Coordinates of C-alpha atoms in Angstrom, one line a residue:
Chain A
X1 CA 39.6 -9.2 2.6
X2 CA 37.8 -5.5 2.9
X3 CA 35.0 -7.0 0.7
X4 CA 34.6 -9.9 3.0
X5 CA 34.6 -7.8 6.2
X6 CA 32.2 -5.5 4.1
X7 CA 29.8 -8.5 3.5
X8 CA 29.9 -9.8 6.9
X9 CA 29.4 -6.4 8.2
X10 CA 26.3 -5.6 5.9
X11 CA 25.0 -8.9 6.8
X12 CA 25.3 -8.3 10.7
X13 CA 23.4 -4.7 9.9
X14 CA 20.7 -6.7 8.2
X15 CA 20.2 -8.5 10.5
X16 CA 19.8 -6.1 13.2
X17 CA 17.5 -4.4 10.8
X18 CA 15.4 -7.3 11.1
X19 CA 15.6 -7.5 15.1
X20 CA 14.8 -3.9 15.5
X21 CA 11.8 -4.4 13.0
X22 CA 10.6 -7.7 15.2
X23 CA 11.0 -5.5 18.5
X24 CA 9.3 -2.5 16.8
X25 CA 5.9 -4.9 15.7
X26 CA 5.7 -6.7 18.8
X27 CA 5.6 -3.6 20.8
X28 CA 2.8 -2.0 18.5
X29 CA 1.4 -5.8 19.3
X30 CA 1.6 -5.1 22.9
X31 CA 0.1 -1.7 22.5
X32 CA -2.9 -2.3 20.4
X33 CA -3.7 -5.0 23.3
X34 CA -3.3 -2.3 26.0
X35 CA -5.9 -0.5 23.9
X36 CA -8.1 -3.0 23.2
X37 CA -8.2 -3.7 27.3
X38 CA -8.9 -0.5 28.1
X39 CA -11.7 -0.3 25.9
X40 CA -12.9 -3.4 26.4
X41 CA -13.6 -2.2 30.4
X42 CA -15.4 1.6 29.1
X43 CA -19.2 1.1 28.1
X44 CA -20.8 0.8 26.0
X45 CA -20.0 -3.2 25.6
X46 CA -21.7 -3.9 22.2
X47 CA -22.8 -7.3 23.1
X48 CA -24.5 -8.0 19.9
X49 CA -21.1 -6.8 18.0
X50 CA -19.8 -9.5 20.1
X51 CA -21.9 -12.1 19.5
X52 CA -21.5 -11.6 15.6
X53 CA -17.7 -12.2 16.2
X54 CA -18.2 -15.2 18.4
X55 CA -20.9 -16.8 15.0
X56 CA -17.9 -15.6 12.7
X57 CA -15.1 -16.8 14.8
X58 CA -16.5 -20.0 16.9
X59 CA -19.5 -21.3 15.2
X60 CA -18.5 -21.3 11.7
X61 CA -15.1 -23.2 12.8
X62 CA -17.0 -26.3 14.3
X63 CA -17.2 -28.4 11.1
X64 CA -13.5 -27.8 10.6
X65 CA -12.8 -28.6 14.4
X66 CA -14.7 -31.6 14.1
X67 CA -13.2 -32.9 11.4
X68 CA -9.8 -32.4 12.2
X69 CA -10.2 -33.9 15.5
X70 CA -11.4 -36.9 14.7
X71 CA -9.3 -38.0 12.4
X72 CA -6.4 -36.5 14.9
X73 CA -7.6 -39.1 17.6
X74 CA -8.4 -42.2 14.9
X75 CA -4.5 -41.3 14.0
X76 CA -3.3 -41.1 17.7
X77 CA -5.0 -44.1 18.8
X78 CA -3.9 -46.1 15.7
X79 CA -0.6 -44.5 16.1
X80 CA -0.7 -45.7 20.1
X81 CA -2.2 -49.4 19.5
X82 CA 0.3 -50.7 17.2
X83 CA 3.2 -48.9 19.2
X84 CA 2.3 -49.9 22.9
X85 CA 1.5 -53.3 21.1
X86 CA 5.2 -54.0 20.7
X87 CA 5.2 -54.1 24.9
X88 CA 2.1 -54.7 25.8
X89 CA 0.7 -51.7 27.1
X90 CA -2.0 -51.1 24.7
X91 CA -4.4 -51.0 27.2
X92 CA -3.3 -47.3 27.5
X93 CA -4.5 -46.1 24.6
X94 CA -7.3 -44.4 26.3
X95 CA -5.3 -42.8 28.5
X96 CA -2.7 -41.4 25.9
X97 CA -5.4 -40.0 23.5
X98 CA -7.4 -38.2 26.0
X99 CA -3.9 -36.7 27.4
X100 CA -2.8 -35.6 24.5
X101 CA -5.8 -34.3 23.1
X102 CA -6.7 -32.7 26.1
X103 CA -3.3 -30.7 27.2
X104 CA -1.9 -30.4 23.7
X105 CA -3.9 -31.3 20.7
X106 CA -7.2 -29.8 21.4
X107 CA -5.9 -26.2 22.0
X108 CA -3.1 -26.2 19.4
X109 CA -4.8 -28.0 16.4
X110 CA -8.3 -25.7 17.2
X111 CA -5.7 -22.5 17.4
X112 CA -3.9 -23.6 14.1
X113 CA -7.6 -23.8 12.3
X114 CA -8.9 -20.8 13.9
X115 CA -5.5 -18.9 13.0
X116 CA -5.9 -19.9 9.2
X117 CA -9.8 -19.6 9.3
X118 CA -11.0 -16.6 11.3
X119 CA -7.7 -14.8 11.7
X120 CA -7.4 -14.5 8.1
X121 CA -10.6 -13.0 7.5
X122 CA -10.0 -10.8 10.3
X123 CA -7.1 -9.3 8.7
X124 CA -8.2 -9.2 5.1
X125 CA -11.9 -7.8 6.5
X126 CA -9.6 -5.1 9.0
X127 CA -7.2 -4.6 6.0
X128 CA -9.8 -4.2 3.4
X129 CA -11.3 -1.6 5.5
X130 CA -8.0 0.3 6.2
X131 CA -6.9 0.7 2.6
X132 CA -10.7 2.1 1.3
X133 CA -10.4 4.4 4.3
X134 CA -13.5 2.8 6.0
X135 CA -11.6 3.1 9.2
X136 CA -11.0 6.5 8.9
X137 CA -14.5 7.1 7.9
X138 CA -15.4 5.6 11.7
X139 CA -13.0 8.1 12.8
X140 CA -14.4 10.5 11.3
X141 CA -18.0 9.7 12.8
X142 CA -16.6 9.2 16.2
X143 CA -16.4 5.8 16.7
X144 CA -13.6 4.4 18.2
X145 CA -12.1 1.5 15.5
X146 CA -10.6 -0.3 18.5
X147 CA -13.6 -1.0 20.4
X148 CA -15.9 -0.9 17.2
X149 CA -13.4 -3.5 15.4
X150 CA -11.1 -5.3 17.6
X151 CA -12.9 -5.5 21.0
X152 CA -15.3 -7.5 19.8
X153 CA -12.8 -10.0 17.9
X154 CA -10.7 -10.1 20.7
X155 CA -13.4 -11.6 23.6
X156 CA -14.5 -14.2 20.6
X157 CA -10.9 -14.9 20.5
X158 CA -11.0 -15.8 24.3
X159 CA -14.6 -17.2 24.4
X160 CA -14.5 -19.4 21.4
X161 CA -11.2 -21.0 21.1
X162 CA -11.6 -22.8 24.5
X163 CA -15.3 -23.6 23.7
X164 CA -13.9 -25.0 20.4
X165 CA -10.9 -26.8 22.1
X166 CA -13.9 -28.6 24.8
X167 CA -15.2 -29.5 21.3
X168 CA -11.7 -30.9 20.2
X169 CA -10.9 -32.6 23.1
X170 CA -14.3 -35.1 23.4
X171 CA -14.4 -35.5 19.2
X172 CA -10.7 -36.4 19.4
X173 CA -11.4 -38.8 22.2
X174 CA -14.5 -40.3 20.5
X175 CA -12.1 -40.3 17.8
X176 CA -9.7 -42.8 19.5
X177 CA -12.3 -44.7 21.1
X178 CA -14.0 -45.6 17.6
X179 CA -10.7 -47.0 16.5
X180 CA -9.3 -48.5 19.5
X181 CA -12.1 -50.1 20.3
X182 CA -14.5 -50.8 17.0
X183 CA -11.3 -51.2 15.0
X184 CA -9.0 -53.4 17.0
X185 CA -11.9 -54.9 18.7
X186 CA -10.7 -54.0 22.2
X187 CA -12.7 -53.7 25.4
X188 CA -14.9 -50.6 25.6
X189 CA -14.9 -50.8 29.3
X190 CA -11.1 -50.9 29.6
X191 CA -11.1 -47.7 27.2
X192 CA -12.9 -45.3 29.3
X193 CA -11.7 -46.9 32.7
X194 CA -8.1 -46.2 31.3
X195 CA -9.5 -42.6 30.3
X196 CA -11.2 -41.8 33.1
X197 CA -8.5 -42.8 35.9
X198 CA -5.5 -41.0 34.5
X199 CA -7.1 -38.0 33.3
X200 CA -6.9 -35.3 35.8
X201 CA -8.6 -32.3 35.7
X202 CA -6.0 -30.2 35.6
X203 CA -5.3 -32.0 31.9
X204 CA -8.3 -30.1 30.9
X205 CA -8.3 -26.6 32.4
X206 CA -4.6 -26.0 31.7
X207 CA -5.4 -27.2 28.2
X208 CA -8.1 -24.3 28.3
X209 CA -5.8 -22.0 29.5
X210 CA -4.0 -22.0 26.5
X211 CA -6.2 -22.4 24.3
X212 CA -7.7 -19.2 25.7
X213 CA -4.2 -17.5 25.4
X214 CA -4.6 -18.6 21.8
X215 CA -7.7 -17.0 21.0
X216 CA -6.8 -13.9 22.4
X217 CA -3.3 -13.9 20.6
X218 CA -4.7 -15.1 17.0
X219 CA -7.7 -12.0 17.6
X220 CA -4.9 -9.2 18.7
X221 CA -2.2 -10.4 15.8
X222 CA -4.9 -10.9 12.9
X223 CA -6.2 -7.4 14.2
X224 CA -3.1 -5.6 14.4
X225 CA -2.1 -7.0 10.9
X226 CA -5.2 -6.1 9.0
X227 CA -5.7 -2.1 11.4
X228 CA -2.5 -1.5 9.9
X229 CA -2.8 -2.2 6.2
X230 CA -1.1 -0.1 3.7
X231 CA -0.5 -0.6 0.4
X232 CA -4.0 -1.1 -1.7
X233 CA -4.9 -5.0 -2.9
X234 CA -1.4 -6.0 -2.4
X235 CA -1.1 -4.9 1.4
X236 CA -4.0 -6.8 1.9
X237 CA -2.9 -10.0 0.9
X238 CA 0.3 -9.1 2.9
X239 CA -1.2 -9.0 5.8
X240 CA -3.7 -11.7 5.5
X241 CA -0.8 -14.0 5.2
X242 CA 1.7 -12.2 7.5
X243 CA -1.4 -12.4 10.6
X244 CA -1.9 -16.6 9.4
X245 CA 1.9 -17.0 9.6
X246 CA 2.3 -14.8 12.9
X247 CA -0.3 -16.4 14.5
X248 CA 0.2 -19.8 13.8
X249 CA 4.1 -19.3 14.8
X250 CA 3.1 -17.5 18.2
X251 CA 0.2 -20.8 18.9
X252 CA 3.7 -23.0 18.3
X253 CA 6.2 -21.2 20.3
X254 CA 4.3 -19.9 23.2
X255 CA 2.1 -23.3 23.3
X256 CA 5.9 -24.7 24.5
X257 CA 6.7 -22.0 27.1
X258 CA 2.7 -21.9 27.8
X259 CA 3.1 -26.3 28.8
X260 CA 6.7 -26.3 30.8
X261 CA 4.9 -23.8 33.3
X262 CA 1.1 -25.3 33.1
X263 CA 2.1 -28.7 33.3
X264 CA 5.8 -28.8 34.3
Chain B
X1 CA -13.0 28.6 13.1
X2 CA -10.4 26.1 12.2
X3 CA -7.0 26.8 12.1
X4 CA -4.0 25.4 10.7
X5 CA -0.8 27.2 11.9
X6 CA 2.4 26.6 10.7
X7 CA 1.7 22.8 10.0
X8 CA 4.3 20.7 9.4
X9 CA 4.2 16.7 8.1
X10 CA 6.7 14.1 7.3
X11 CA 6.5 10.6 5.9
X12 CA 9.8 9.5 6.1
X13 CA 11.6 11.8 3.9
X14 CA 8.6 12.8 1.9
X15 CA 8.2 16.9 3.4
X16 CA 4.3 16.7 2.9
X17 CA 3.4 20.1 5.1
X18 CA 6.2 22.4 5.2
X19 CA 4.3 25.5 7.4
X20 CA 1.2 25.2 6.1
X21 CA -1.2 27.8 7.7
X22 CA -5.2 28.3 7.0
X23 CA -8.1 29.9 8.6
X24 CA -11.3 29.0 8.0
X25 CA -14.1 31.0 9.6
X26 CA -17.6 29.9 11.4
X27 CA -19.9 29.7 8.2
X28 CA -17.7 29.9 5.4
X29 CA -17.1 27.4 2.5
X30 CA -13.0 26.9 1.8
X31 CA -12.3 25.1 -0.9
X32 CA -8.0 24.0 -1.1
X33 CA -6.8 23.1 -4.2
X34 CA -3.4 21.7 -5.2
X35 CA -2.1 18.8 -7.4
X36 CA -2.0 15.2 -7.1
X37 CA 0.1 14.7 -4.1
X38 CA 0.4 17.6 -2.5
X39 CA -0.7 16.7 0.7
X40 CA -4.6 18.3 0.6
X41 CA -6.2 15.0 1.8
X42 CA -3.1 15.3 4.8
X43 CA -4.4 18.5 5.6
X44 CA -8.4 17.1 6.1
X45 CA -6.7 14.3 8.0
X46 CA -5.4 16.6 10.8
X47 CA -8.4 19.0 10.9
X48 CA -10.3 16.0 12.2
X49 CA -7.7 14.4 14.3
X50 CA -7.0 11.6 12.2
X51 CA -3.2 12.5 11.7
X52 CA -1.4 14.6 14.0
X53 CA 1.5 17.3 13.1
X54 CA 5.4 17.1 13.6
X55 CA 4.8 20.8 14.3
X56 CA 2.7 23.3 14.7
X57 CA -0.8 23.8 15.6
X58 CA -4.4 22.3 14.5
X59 CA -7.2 24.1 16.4
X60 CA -11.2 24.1 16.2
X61 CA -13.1 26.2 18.0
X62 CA -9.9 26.9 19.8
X63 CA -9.4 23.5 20.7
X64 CA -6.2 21.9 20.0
X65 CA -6.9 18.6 18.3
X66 CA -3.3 17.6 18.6
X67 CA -3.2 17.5 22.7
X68 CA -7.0 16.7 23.0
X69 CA -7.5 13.4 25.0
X70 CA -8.8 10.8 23.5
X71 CA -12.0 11.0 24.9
X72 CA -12.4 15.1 24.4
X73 CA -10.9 14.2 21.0
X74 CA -14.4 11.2 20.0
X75 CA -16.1 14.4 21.2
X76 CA -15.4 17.1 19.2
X77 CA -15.5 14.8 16.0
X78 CA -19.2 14.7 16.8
X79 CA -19.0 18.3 15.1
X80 CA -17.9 16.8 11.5
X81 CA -19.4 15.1 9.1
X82 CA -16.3 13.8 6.0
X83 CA -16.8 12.7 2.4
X84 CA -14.5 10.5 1.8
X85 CA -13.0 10.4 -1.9
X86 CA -14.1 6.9 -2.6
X87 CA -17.5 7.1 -0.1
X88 CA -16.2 4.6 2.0
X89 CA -19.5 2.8 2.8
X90 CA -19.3 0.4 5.2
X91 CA -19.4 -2.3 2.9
X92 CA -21.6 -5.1 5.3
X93 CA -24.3 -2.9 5.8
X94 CA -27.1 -2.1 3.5
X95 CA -27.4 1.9 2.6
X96 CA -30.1 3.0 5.4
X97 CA -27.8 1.4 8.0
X98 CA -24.4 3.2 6.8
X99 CA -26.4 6.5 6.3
X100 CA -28.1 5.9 10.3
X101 CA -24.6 4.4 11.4
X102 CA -24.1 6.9 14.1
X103 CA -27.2 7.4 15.2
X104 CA -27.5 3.9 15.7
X105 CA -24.2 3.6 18.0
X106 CA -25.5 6.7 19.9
X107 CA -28.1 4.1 20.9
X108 CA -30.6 6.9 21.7
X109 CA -33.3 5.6 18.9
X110 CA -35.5 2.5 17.7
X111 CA -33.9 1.2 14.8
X112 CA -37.4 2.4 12.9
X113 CA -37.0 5.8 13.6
X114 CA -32.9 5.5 12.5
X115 CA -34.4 4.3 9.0
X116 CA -37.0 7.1 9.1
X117 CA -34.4 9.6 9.5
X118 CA -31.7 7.7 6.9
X119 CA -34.6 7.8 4.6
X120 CA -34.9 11.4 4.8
X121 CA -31.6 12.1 4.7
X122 CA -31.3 10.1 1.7
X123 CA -34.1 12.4 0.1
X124 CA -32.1 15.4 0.6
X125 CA -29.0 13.9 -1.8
X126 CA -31.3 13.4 -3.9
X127 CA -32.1 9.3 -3.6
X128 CA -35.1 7.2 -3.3
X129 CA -35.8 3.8 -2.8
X130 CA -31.8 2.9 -2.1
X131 CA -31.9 2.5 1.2
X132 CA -32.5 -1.5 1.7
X133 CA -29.9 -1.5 -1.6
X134 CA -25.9 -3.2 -0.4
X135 CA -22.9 -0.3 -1.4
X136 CA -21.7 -2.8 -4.0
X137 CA -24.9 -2.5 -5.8
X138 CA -24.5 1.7 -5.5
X139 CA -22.9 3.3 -8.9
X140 CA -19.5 5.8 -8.1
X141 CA -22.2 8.9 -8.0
X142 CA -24.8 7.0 -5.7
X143 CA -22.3 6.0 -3.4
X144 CA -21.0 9.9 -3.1
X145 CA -24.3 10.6 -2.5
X146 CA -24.9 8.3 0.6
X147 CA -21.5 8.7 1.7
X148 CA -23.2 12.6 1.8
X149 CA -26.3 11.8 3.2
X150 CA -24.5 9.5 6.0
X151 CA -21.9 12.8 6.7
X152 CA -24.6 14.8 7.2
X153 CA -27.2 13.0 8.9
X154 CA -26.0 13.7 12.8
X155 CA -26.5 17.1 11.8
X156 CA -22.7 18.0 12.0
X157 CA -21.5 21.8 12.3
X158 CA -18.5 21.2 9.7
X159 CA -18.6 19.5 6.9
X160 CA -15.3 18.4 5.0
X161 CA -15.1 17.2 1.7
X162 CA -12.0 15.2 0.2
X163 CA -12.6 15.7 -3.4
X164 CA -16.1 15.6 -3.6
X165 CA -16.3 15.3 -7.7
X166 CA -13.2 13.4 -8.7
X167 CA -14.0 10.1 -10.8
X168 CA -17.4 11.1 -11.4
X169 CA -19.1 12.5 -15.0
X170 CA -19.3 15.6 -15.5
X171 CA -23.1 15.7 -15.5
X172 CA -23.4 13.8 -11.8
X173 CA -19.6 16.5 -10.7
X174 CA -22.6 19.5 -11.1
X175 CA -25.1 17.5 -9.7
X176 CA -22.8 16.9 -6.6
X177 CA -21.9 20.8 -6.6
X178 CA -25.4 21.6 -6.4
X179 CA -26.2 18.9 -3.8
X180 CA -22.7 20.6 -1.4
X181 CA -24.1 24.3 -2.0
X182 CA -27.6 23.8 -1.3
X183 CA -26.5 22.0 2.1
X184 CA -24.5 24.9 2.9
X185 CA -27.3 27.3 2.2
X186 CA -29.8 24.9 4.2
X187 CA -27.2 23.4 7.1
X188 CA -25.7 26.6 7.7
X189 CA -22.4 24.9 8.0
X190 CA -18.6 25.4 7.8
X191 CA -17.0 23.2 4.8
X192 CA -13.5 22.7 3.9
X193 CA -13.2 20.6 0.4
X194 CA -10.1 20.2 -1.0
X195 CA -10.0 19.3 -4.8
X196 CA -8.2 19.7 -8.1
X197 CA -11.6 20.6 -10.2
X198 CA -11.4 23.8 -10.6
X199 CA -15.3 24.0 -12.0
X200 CA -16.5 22.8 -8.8
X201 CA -14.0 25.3 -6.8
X202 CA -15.8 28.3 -8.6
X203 CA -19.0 26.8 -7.8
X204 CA -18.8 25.4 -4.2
X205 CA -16.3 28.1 -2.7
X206 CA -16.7 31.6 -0.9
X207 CA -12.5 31.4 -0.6
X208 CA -10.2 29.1 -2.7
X209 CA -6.8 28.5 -1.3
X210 CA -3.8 26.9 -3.5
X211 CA -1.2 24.7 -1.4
X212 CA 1.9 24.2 -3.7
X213 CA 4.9 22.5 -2.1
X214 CA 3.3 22.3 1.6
X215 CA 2.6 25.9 1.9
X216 CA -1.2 28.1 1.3
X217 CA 0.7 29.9 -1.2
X218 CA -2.5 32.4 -2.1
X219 CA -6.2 32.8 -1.0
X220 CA -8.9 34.5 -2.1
X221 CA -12.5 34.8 -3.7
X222 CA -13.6 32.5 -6.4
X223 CA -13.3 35.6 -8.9
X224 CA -9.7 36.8 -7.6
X225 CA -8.8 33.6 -8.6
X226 CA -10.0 33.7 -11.7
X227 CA -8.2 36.4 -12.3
X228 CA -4.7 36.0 -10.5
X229 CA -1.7 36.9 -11.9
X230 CA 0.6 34.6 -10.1
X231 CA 2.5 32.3 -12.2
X232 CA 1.8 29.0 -10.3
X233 CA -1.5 30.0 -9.9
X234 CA -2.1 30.9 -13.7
X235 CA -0.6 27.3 -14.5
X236 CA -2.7 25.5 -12.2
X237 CA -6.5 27.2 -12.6
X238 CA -5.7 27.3 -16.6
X239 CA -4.6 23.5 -16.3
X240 CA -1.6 23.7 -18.7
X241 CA 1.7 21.4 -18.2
X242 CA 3.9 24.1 -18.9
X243 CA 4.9 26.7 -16.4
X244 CA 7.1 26.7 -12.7
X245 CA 4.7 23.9 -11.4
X246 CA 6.5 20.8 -12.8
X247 CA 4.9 17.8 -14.0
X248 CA 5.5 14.6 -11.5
X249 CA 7.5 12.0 -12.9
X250 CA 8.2 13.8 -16.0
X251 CA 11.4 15.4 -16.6
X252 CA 11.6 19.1 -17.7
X253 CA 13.0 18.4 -21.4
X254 CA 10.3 17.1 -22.2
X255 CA 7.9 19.5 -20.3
X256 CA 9.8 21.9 -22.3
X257 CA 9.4 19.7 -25.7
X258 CA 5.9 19.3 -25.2
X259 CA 5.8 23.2 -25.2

């Protein structure tokens, strides 16, 4: 009976442990953010820093983008067609892709692939530099890491991923239109008709919003995960993988949260 | 001057800097050695700012770097110019752009002129032709160098070295000795390296001081040194595994066996 309680008691601590340790990282989160603001508002703004990030972070993404929204709206409207079939709506597809893609799709999908492409590099690129004291060396030379290294990851974050999602959402909707109507042989003109009359604009912007709140959350995470590398090769891969896993999670739980007050 | 009073460091329960004190005066060449661990790269990291103490006081030029704003803080590191241990190049630039790095984010010159002056700079480590060559493509003595050249080339007023000839032959160690005391002879400036080589302390120092267990447990000329009586000391300079300093990892039977 004393061993059980002891068990249960250890296992209550542990997790505890963990909760503390959660509380502890997102308030070092929070912090490095409140850094990265303030520097981000004190010149020098290192535009062409910026731009770099923006090639790195936006512009290298669009093949995968493309790609994955494509075949995301050929899916969705295939998905749609033989669904709404079974009562007759399938005149909606149109609507129903471009919805979808536009509020949810576009920014989430775009945030996943950004979170796994350019987050990752930003941590193992932040981390590689922690762990051979390249940092420090900036330090040293009296350059601020923050704005040298994270400012300028941080407003690609917020300028590419809803420049990407814009992408997303019009490839996802070409998507659907290619197999809605060249697959299933349905009216092009009922397509875009359906598209267009639904589709508000506040679909779109809100979509933006989030994707925005993306970009800046998978630039901040990635970043915090690789400044604070420790541990040689091994840390590295640590926190590659811990600022994919951290960021995709965040994109999933906040994109819910981030949609019942946008759109509910 | 720089001054370390009564330093203390903790990482978690590792005692790092248990009171450390040191005072290193305008001009003068320290060199600090100790053993593997013993916190000598802790004590570079708070000169510059880099880590700050538990307790006690970091000051240069009478300026506590501890309590300096951040700003005032970016402004006195202009004064220093670090060797790192491993060079730490910035590994996506070419060699003329880490060595011109600063000068480059000061913004007040036309890339040309940045090269011009890396170029230079390069010359006095001793290098030619490297500049336009990536760090991966640098040997361990090369990269030393240019992480030399690129300390240097603001034209800092200290310079600190965190073991400046570890890893490297024993041929390019001396050339890199040479390369530190002709700097201090040209530059004029104040240089704290902290190393286990004793070779290079004789050469590079005007005062050698030993930390043992987080403490400057003696100080003095490169010839008192030499000479010193003290038991830890003795040990230590003469590089033997026997004596009070014990041996990390290994236990004292077989200290004792060995002996």
């Amino acid at each position: 009976m004393t061993r059980l309680i002891e068990r249960f008691g250890r296992a209550i601590l542990s997790l505890l442990q963990k909760g503390v340790f959660v509380a502890e990282e997102t308030g070092r989160i929070f912090l490095l953010l409140l850094a990265t603001l303030r520097q981000l508002l004190l010149p020098p703004f290192g535009i062409v820093d910026i731009f770099r990030q923006m090639l790195e972070v936006g512009v290298r993404s669009v093949p995968v983008v493309i790609v994955t929204a494509i075949f995301t709206g050929m899916v969705f409207a295939l998905q749609t067609y033989t669904g709404f079939k079974r009562f007759g709506a399938e005149t909606l597809v149109g609507t129903v892709v471009a919805m979808s893609m536009t509020r949810e799709l576009g920014p989430v999908l775009t945030g996943l692939i950004v979170s796994g492409r350019a987050g990752a590099a930003m941590a193992a690129e932040l981390g590689t530099m922690r762990v051979t004291e390249q940092i420090d060396a900036l330090e040293t030379l009296a350059i601020n890491p923050v704005k040298y290294l994270i400012v300028p990851r941080f407003v690609a974050g917020l300028i590419m991923l809803p420049a990407l999602s814009v992408c997303a959402d019009i490839i996802g909707i070409i998507g659907g239109y290619f197999v809605t109507v060249v697959l299933f042989n349905t009216s092009s003109v009922v397509y875009w008709k359906q598209t267009w009359t639904y589709l508000e604009s506040a679909d779109i912007y809100n979509g933006l919003i989030k994707a925005c709140f993306f970009g800046g959350a998978i630039s901040i995470i990635s970043s915090y995960k690789g400044f604070y590398t420790s541990g040689g090769a091994e840390g590295v891969g640590k926190a590659t993988t811990g600022a994919v896993v951290l960021s995709s999670m965040t994109i999933l739980i906040s994109d819910y949260f981030l949609s019942s007050w946008l759109f509910g | 001057m720089i001054l370390l009073d009564e330093v203390y460091k903790s990482f978690n329960a590792n005692h790092v800097l248990t009171g450390t004190s040191l005072v290193v005066k305008k001009g003068e060449s320290r060199v600090v050695i100790g053993g593997s661990g013993s916190g000598k790269s802790v004590i570079l990291k708070h000169i510059v700012g880099i880590m700050k103490p538990d307790k006690g006081r970091v000051t240069v030029d009478d300026m506590d770097i501890a309590r300096l704003k951040e700003h005032d803080l970016y402004e006195i590191r202009k004064k220093f110019g670090m060797l790192f241990q491993m060079a730490a190049l910035f590994d996506s630039m070419s060699v003329w752009e880490n060595v011109g790095f600063v000068l480059s984010r000061r913004g007040m010159l036309k890339p040309a002129k940045i090269k011009e002056i890396a170029v230079e700079k390069l010359k006095l480590v001793g290098l030619v032709n490297v500049e336009n060559l990536m760090p991966s493509e640098l040997s361990g003595g090369m990269k030393k160098r240019v992480g030399l050249a690129r300390a240097i080339a603001h034209e800092p007023e200290i310079l600190l070295y965190d073991e400046p000839t570890t890893g490297l032959d024993p041929i390019t160690a001396d050339a890199i000795n040479d390369l530190i005391v002709s700097l201090k002879e040209r530059l004029k400036v104040t240089s704290v390296a902290i190393t286990h080589d004793m070779q290079s302390s004789y050469k590079i120092a005007d005062s050698i001081s030993m930390l043992y267990q987080g403490k400057i447990i003696a100080t003095g000329t490169p010839d008192e040194i030499r000479n010193t009586s003290d038991p830890v000391m003795r040990q230590f300079i003469t590089g033997s595994a026997v004596g009070p300093i014990k041996v990390e990892g290994v236990n004292n039977e077989r200290t004792v066996n060995r002996a």
